[in-house]
XYZ file of C-alpha atoms in Angstrom:
561
model
C 189.425 72.260 51.869
C 192.548 70.148 52.473
C 195.896 71.671 53.382
C 197.598 69.257 50.988
C 196.492 66.717 48.395
C 198.931 64.324 46.732
C 197.195 63.188 43.528
C 197.456 60.023 41.450
C 199.928 58.142 43.661
C 200.665 54.456 44.090
C 199.762 54.327 47.778
C 201.689 51.870 49.976
C 199.951 51.951 53.344
C 202.797 50.460 55.429
C 201.040 47.172 56.177
C 202.726 45.162 53.432
C 199.496 45.018 51.410
C 199.549 45.649 47.677
C 199.338 49.354 46.799
C 196.223 51.233 45.712
C 196.098 54.060 43.186
C 194.507 57.280 44.318
C 194.864 60.558 46.197
C 195.765 61.367 49.792
C 194.537 64.483 51.576
C 196.072 66.135 54.630
C 194.529 68.590 57.068
C 195.997 69.913 60.321
C 198.977 67.578 60.090
C 196.910 64.411 59.790
C 195.708 62.197 56.988
C 192.156 63.386 56.362
C 191.161 61.210 53.401
C 192.453 58.541 51.033
C 190.540 57.891 47.829
C 189.930 58.790 44.208
C 189.735 62.383 42.995
C 189.864 64.216 46.314
C 188.729 67.840 46.362
C 190.433 71.215 46.526
C 193.572 71.894 48.586
C 195.780 74.816 49.470
C 198.628 72.828 47.913
C 198.388 70.059 45.339
C 201.256 67.730 44.434
C 200.893 65.648 41.282
C 202.478 62.279 41.946
C 201.829 60.975 38.415
C 202.142 57.374 39.544
C 205.049 57.793 41.978
C 204.937 55.681 45.157
C 203.580 57.307 48.321
C 204.425 55.642 51.623
C 204.669 56.445 55.321
C 207.903 58.147 56.350
C 210.728 55.890 57.486
C 211.085 55.150 61.203
C 214.818 54.888 61.901
C 215.199 52.751 65.010
C 218.924 53.213 65.681
C 220.299 56.732 65.180
C 222.462 57.992 68.085
C 221.250 61.549 67.428
C 221.113 62.374 71.183
C 223.841 65.025 71.006
C 223.329 66.337 67.458
C 219.645 67.063 67.953
C 220.505 69.658 70.616
C 222.264 71.851 68.020
C 220.610 70.546 64.821
C 216.890 69.924 65.398
C 216.484 68.530 61.856
C 219.276 65.954 62.431
C 220.724 66.333 58.953
C 220.751 64.318 56.693
C 217.995 61.929 57.821
C 214.803 63.838 56.811
C 216.164 64.380 53.282
C 216.622 60.578 53.120
C 213.008 59.762 53.942
C 213.196 59.549 57.745
C 210.296 61.170 59.600
C 210.795 59.521 63.018
C 214.155 58.920 64.734
C 214.738 56.714 67.777
C 217.512 58.065 70.057
C 219.436 56.661 73.011
C 220.463 53.391 71.366
C 222.984 51.139 73.155
C 222.380 53.240 76.294
C 224.792 55.962 75.106
C 222.579 58.912 75.966
C 223.598 62.333 77.279
C 220.788 62.384 79.853
C 220.719 62.165 82.772
C 224.035 63.935 83.267
C 225.377 66.003 86.140
C 227.356 69.111 85.143
C 230.506 67.598 86.655
C 230.190 64.543 84.367
C 229.581 66.352 81.074
C 233.151 66.287 79.810
C 233.568 62.628 80.781
C 230.356 61.787 78.906
C 231.556 63.625 75.798
C 234.991 61.979 75.908
C 233.360 58.545 76.131
C 231.134 59.356 73.130
C 234.180 60.452 71.154
C 235.632 56.968 71.484
C 232.620 54.671 71.476
C 230.609 56.419 68.768
C 233.345 58.138 66.761
C 232.060 61.643 67.494
C 234.282 64.714 67.279
C 235.110 65.948 70.793
C 235.472 69.508 69.484
C 232.033 69.279 67.864
C 230.432 67.891 71.039
C 232.028 70.541 73.252
C 231.019 73.341 70.905
C 227.604 72.024 69.979
C 225.745 70.297 72.823
C 223.101 72.384 74.538
C 223.266 71.243 78.161
C 219.952 72.799 79.159
C 219.022 69.787 81.279
C 220.294 67.462 83.972
C 217.638 64.755 84.315
C 216.129 62.628 81.557
C 212.685 64.264 81.891
C 214.372 67.672 81.574
C 216.087 66.473 78.370
C 212.722 65.536 76.831
C 211.229 68.822 78.048
C 214.097 70.755 76.445
C 213.635 68.987 73.115
C 209.913 69.700 73.282
C 210.444 73.359 74.146
C 213.093 73.960 71.461
C 211.243 71.901 68.873
C 212.407 69.038 66.668
C 212.486 68.552 62.904
C 211.489 64.895 62.635
C 209.539 63.107 65.344
C 211.788 61.632 68.029
C 211.489 58.945 70.678
C 214.217 58.436 73.281
C 215.495 55.444 75.196
C 216.604 55.792 78.792
C 220.310 54.977 78.575
C 222.055 52.554 80.904
C 225.545 54.067 80.677
C 224.235 57.574 81.369
C 222.145 56.380 84.322
C 225.066 54.385 85.740
C 227.393 57.399 85.468
C 224.770 59.662 87.068
C 224.632 57.358 90.105
C 228.263 56.205 90.326
C 230.345 58.949 88.692
C 233.790 57.828 87.523
C 233.306 54.494 89.335
C 230.742 53.554 86.674
C 233.519 52.201 84.444
C 235.437 50.569 87.304
C 233.292 48.254 89.399
C 230.081 46.418 90.165
C 227.304 48.563 91.615
C 226.147 48.175 95.204
C 222.593 47.164 96.032
C 221.794 50.763 96.948
C 223.259 52.075 93.693
C 221.222 49.589 91.660
C 218.078 50.717 93.501
C 218.855 54.357 92.636
C 219.414 53.417 88.999
C 216.073 51.593 88.956
C 214.369 54.732 90.258
C 215.921 56.730 87.403
C 214.640 54.160 84.897
C 211.146 54.475 86.399
C 211.416 58.276 86.256
C 212.413 58.110 82.582
C 209.570 55.755 81.684
C 207.050 57.973 83.472
C 208.402 60.971 81.528
C 207.939 59.241 78.186
C 210.952 57.069 77.358
C 210.355 54.501 74.611
C 212.271 51.962 76.669
C 215.629 51.188 78.237
C 218.820 50.653 76.215
C 222.106 49.052 77.172
C 225.275 47.437 75.823
C 227.440 44.517 76.842
C 229.421 44.551 73.579
C 233.180 44.117 73.849
C 233.563 46.662 71.021
C 232.037 49.428 73.157
C 234.876 51.203 74.911
C 235.124 54.759 76.175
C 238.077 57.028 76.754
C 241.397 55.251 77.113
C 239.838 51.900 76.216
C 237.851 51.642 79.447
C 234.620 49.663 79.063
C 231.491 51.742 78.658
C 229.659 51.848 82.018
C 226.873 49.410 81.115
C 229.452 46.698 80.456
C 230.237 46.626 84.204
C 226.655 45.708 85.127
C 226.187 42.327 86.762
C 223.168 40.057 86.394
C 221.335 41.597 89.370
C 221.702 45.111 87.983
C 220.585 44.201 84.476
C 217.541 42.231 85.630
C 216.519 44.934 88.093
C 216.687 47.730 85.529
C 214.887 45.853 82.747
C 212.099 44.883 85.163
C 211.866 48.500 86.364
C 211.408 49.565 82.744
C 208.532 47.162 82.227
C 206.546 47.917 85.393
C 204.170 50.274 83.572
C 203.380 47.670 80.895
C 205.222 49.588 78.172
C 208.775 49.888 76.925
C 211.287 48.020 74.796
C 214.624 46.768 76.097
C 217.294 47.421 73.453
C 220.709 45.788 73.838
C 223.886 45.663 71.803
C 224.970 42.258 72.974
C 228.337 40.875 73.917
C 229.356 37.301 74.583
C 228.006 37.294 78.162
C 224.416 38.098 77.196
C 223.406 35.005 75.260
C 220.065 34.665 73.482
C 218.753 32.205 76.127
C 219.732 34.726 78.822
C 217.878 37.503 76.975
C 214.876 35.252 76.555
C 214.815 34.952 80.340
C 214.915 38.754 80.686
C 212.050 39.099 78.208
C 210.026 36.587 80.216
C 210.697 38.287 83.569
C 209.898 41.794 82.335
C 207.207 40.646 79.884
C 208.550 43.184 77.384
C 210.133 42.996 73.900
C 213.921 42.747 73.632
C 215.607 44.238 70.560
C 219.052 42.724 70.053
C 221.811 44.409 68.048
C 223.824 43.972 65.978
C 223.166 41.052 63.633
C 225.831 41.188 60.906
C 227.020 38.446 58.576
C 230.755 37.741 58.741
C 232.658 36.005 55.938
C 235.113 34.636 58.487
C 232.378 33.204 60.748
C 229.583 32.648 58.226
C 227.161 30.625 60.369
C 227.235 32.791 63.505
C 224.502 35.215 62.379
C 222.191 32.361 61.390
C 222.786 30.559 64.695
C 221.770 33.739 66.536
C 218.767 34.281 64.276
C 217.662 30.675 64.793
C 217.828 31.090 68.586
C 215.834 34.332 68.375
C 213.130 32.690 66.293
C 212.956 29.689 68.633
C 212.379 32.098 71.531
C 209.658 33.859 69.504
C 207.984 30.486 68.946
C 207.853 30.126 72.731
C 206.013 33.435 72.985
C 208.890 35.790 73.806
C 209.216 38.944 71.702
C 212.880 38.845 70.815
C 213.834 40.872 67.748
C 217.199 40.784 65.972
C 218.252 44.224 64.733
C 220.163 44.107 61.451
C 221.332 46.390 58.663
C 220.681 46.404 54.927
C 224.018 48.130 54.246
C 227.508 46.647 54.100
C 229.421 47.735 57.180
C 232.361 49.745 55.920
C 234.374 52.313 57.832
C 236.679 55.147 56.816
C 239.435 55.615 59.407
C 242.927 56.813 60.190
C 245.312 55.398 62.758
C 244.769 58.411 64.980
C 241.619 56.507 66.080
C 241.133 53.196 64.217
C 237.752 52.155 65.625
C 237.705 48.811 63.822
C 240.682 47.561 65.906
C 239.578 48.993 69.247
C 237.514 45.994 70.373
C 240.766 44.020 70.589
C 242.331 43.452 73.979
C 245.773 43.884 72.452
C 244.859 47.361 71.205
C 244.235 48.724 74.717
C 247.744 50.238 75.139
C 247.254 52.252 71.943
C 243.869 53.514 73.130
C 245.398 54.593 76.442
C 248.174 56.636 74.775
C 248.129 60.250 75.960
C 249.725 61.960 72.975
C 250.749 61.287 69.339
C 254.375 60.575 70.241
C 253.386 57.865 72.722
C 250.943 56.396 70.198
C 253.621 56.271 67.489
C 256.017 54.544 69.911
C 253.404 51.844 70.614
C 252.704 51.377 66.894
C 256.464 50.807 66.284
C 256.851 48.276 69.105
C 257.475 44.775 67.625
C 256.193 43.044 70.772
C 252.935 45.002 70.643
C 252.507 44.202 66.944
C 253.045 40.512 67.706
C 250.308 40.600 70.353
C 247.892 42.153 67.833
C 248.723 39.479 65.248
C 248.209 36.724 67.821
C 244.772 38.049 68.800
C 243.703 38.481 65.175
C 244.519 34.809 64.644
C 243.059 33.525 67.914
C 239.770 35.431 67.626
C 239.274 35.262 63.859
C 235.570 35.556 63.063
C 234.704 37.139 66.429
C 236.156 40.623 65.969
C 235.045 43.687 64.061
C 238.101 43.381 61.806
C 239.161 39.790 61.202
C 242.365 40.111 59.198
C 240.704 40.377 55.777
C 243.408 42.625 54.342
C 241.958 42.272 50.847
C 238.915 44.213 52.079
C 240.945 47.113 53.465
C 241.800 49.899 50.997
C 243.795 53.127 50.888
C 241.297 55.960 50.310
C 243.464 59.063 50.518
C 247.172 59.472 51.136
C 248.624 62.421 53.012
C 251.672 62.734 50.753
C 251.450 63.427 47.027
C 254.184 60.929 46.193
C 251.945 58.118 47.530
C 248.857 58.957 45.442
C 249.363 55.880 43.232
C 248.482 53.711 46.256
C 244.961 55.116 46.503
C 242.366 52.465 45.726
C 244.755 49.559 46.314
C 244.102 46.895 48.939
C 246.439 46.395 51.862
C 246.902 42.786 50.777
C 248.224 43.983 47.400
C 250.448 46.690 48.856
C 251.920 44.452 51.536
C 252.714 41.734 48.990
C 254.418 44.256 46.693
C 256.476 45.553 49.619
C 257.352 42.032 50.802
C 255.915 42.756 54.260
C 253.357 41.196 56.586
C 250.116 43.280 56.194
C 249.947 44.595 59.780
C 253.581 45.713 59.607
C 252.992 47.362 56.246
C 249.881 49.325 57.235
C 251.408 50.570 60.494
C 254.704 51.510 58.830
C 252.874 53.307 56.028
C 250.542 55.159 58.422
C 253.521 56.223 60.553
C 255.333 57.490 57.453
C 252.362 59.819 56.838
C 252.024 60.955 60.478
C 248.930 58.745 60.816
C 246.972 60.994 58.404
C 246.379 58.326 55.735
C 242.656 57.642 55.208
C 241.747 53.962 54.856
C 238.421 52.209 54.360
C 237.574 48.720 55.612
C 234.768 46.590 54.213
C 234.054 44.762 57.443
C 230.807 42.836 57.596
C 227.542 42.232 55.740
C 229.111 42.269 52.272
C 227.846 38.924 50.910
C 224.538 39.809 49.238
C 223.276 36.217 49.139
C 223.769 35.640 52.868
C 222.651 39.126 53.927
C 219.557 38.633 51.788
C 218.657 35.573 53.881
C 218.749 37.719 57.023
C 216.685 40.534 55.492
C 214.103 38.074 54.156
C 213.321 36.893 57.698
C 210.084 38.823 58.363
C 210.872 39.416 62.046
C 214.286 41.058 61.809
C 214.287 44.795 62.468
C 216.101 46.516 59.598
C 217.843 49.579 61.000
C 221.338 50.173 62.450
C 221.899 53.365 60.468
C 223.981 54.893 63.301
C 223.032 58.103 61.481
C 224.325 60.396 64.233
C 227.471 58.413 65.090
C 230.756 57.354 63.489
C 230.383 60.401 61.271
C 233.976 60.301 60.058
C 233.766 56.543 59.349
C 230.555 55.955 57.394
C 227.101 57.314 56.531
C 224.219 54.816 56.471
C 221.447 57.361 57.119
C 219.961 56.444 53.708
C 219.497 52.779 54.641
C 215.777 52.849 53.851
C 216.333 54.049 50.302
C 218.973 51.331 49.879
C 216.478 48.691 51.049
C 213.829 49.808 48.554
C 216.321 50.202 45.702
C 219.093 47.629 45.981
C 217.307 44.884 47.913
C 213.746 45.253 46.612
C 214.003 46.576 43.045
C 217.426 45.252 42.030
C 217.669 41.917 43.851
C 214.023 41.099 44.607
C 214.737 39.892 48.152
C 211.596 41.738 49.323
C 208.770 43.069 47.204
C 208.230 46.818 47.539
C 205.135 46.636 49.810
C 207.079 44.479 52.263
C 210.194 46.681 52.060
C 207.993 49.686 52.932
C 206.381 47.725 55.780
C 209.785 46.820 57.253
C 210.700 50.536 57.349
C 207.374 51.884 58.614
C 204.538 49.769 59.997
C 206.750 47.083 61.497
C 208.961 49.414 63.602
C 205.902 51.479 64.584
C 204.359 48.375 66.147
C 207.646 47.194 67.645
C 208.218 50.489 69.495
C 204.548 51.072 70.341
C 204.253 54.211 68.173
C 200.504 54.442 67.860
C 199.714 57.059 65.205
C 202.516 56.636 62.671
C 203.938 54.034 60.319
C 200.729 53.581 58.301
C 198.742 55.613 55.784
C 195.263 55.617 57.299
C 192.698 58.317 57.942
C 193.299 60.040 61.266
C 196.970 59.107 61.558
C 199.829 61.601 61.430
C 200.784 62.751 57.928
C 204.364 61.475 57.882
C 204.848 60.835 54.177
C 207.485 59.851 51.618
C 207.002 60.219 47.826
C 209.512 58.348 45.667
C 210.149 56.731 42.296
C 210.515 52.941 42.708
C 212.433 52.780 39.407
C 215.292 54.984 40.639
C 215.146 55.202 44.445
C 218.582 54.785 46.042
C 221.010 56.453 48.413
C 223.458 58.788 46.761
C 227.248 58.663 47.006
C 228.848 59.664 50.285
C 230.793 62.902 50.483
C 232.867 64.601 53.160
C 231.578 67.830 54.702
C 233.096 70.123 57.343
C 229.854 71.519 58.767
C 229.693 70.178 62.320
C 230.255 72.571 65.246
C 233.877 73.743 65.394
C 234.190 72.862 61.704
C 234.519 69.131 62.406
C 234.238 66.749 59.445
C 231.600 64.154 58.714
C 230.458 61.885 55.910
C 227.025 62.637 54.468
C 224.932 61.571 51.482
C 221.915 62.646 49.469
C 218.917 60.816 48.044
C 218.194 59.552 44.546
C 214.610 59.187 43.336
C 213.058 60.784 46.431
C 210.529 63.467 45.437
C 209.076 64.542 48.765
C 209.105 64.066 52.531
C 206.437 65.494 54.852
C 206.579 65.476 58.664
C 203.169 65.969 60.265
C 202.011 67.442 56.949
C 204.908 69.924 56.618
C 207.239 69.431 53.682
C 210.846 68.753 54.708
C 212.370 67.588 51.406
C 211.698 67.721 47.671
C 213.462 66.216 44.659
C 216.448 68.512 45.244
C 216.878 67.561 48.910
C 216.113 69.277 52.220
C 213.739 72.207 51.653
C 212.200 73.095 55.030
C 212.729 76.374 56.819
C 215.523 75.404 59.260
C 213.692 77.381 61.952
C 210.532 75.302 61.524
C 209.959 72.451 63.938
C 207.246 70.177 62.488
C 208.200 67.100 64.527
C 206.811 65.811 67.813
C 208.652 64.476 70.840
C 206.880 61.134 71.242
C 206.205 60.387 74.909
C 203.298 57.918 74.886
C 203.581 54.363 73.573
C 201.335 51.340 73.301
C 201.968 48.379 75.583
């Protein structure tokens, strides 16, 4: 007697092989049999030819804080995700001393666009060390399966306190950090994550702690991670950490290096392909370098209270350091400051998050009724009509609405032909959902459904078996997850049932359901008929359906080398 049988499905096993038609039986949370006409079960689901695949493994989620108050990390399970990787970019909340908690939350508010009120109201600080964080998650239970990186910025802050964003570490401090990395790996970290990206700034525009690491620190910590013969080094790279440099790190540590974030830019169209070429040349020399990319256009909703897309600019630092709205408004009005922003936009065109493409920046929602006619218009159009330079127009308009105007910017990855070239490379890791971050800016938690719908069905860039493989079997092998990512007897029953003819991510919508009533963008699924985590159903064709008190997931703490 099976616990569950899914009958008459088109079974995609996660390997990229062509699907088979048949049944799949589950017992005690594991796949017990795959074949024709399986026997009786306590529950039978008639697939009637729908596709059955492993659940999606989301390799870049930033759910470290949210999972402490929302074990099901909404909305990911209802979008096909059965395993979430946390701790990306090194922006973890563990280890963390009680005295550093508020600093950590304030940094996250800036670097990952998280509501400070939500973090203060929501985070369960029932831990101090990284092993205690994993133990707490295990004790409280998790909805999907989770694996956690040891985070560089958290470790640096734990050792150096406020100095972590100010200076180079001493030899003794680096040694203490290395011990914390070893402790995390022994406790079950999936690897070590870091960032050198110029876009990653904390409170007041100060660099996130990992950006202050010198070569000695970075090499020491990556080698400490790899001493046990397991672990992945994940980095969001800046200009100082070139691909040849990262190839050297991979060689020294003898471990894979996952490199984010590979986006195509219309203003610097060859840069992504230059990076991808260097990564593949390193792979040909035997180094496991993996470029992490997205299958979604990078667009952001924002207001000028905190316009993340501008905050990687050096010229924007005074605005980020403003202590109150009045001071911020004064900076925004300053002609000299505006001139410095314009100069940097011109000088660094193609190397910034926003590169002056005013025709790809739209008004979403005005704060004043008399301005409603502007909604949907581009800033290029509006500035031309007003006879103003675009930067002057957008700042003047935002100031006239007390900075409450909602804009959206279509930033990167919006040329389907060029993005398709990146996705077609079989070694890129398709992820970058940022599902638990930038919640007021965008929602890409449904990236896997978008890959199978838009890129596979609609554009044919990947066939469906390969699209499934890139979401399941490939990341399972990359991260050393041994019993998931494939549909095979004996493996965990992480399952996704969907209609290939309709599968897609639904439209985004704004919700006010975070702690303290903070807002976020969320989205539902289209064409997804079921999600099971370790054999327990988490979603049906109407969306999330699990008992919120259930905790079917596992905290993954053992990985293949």
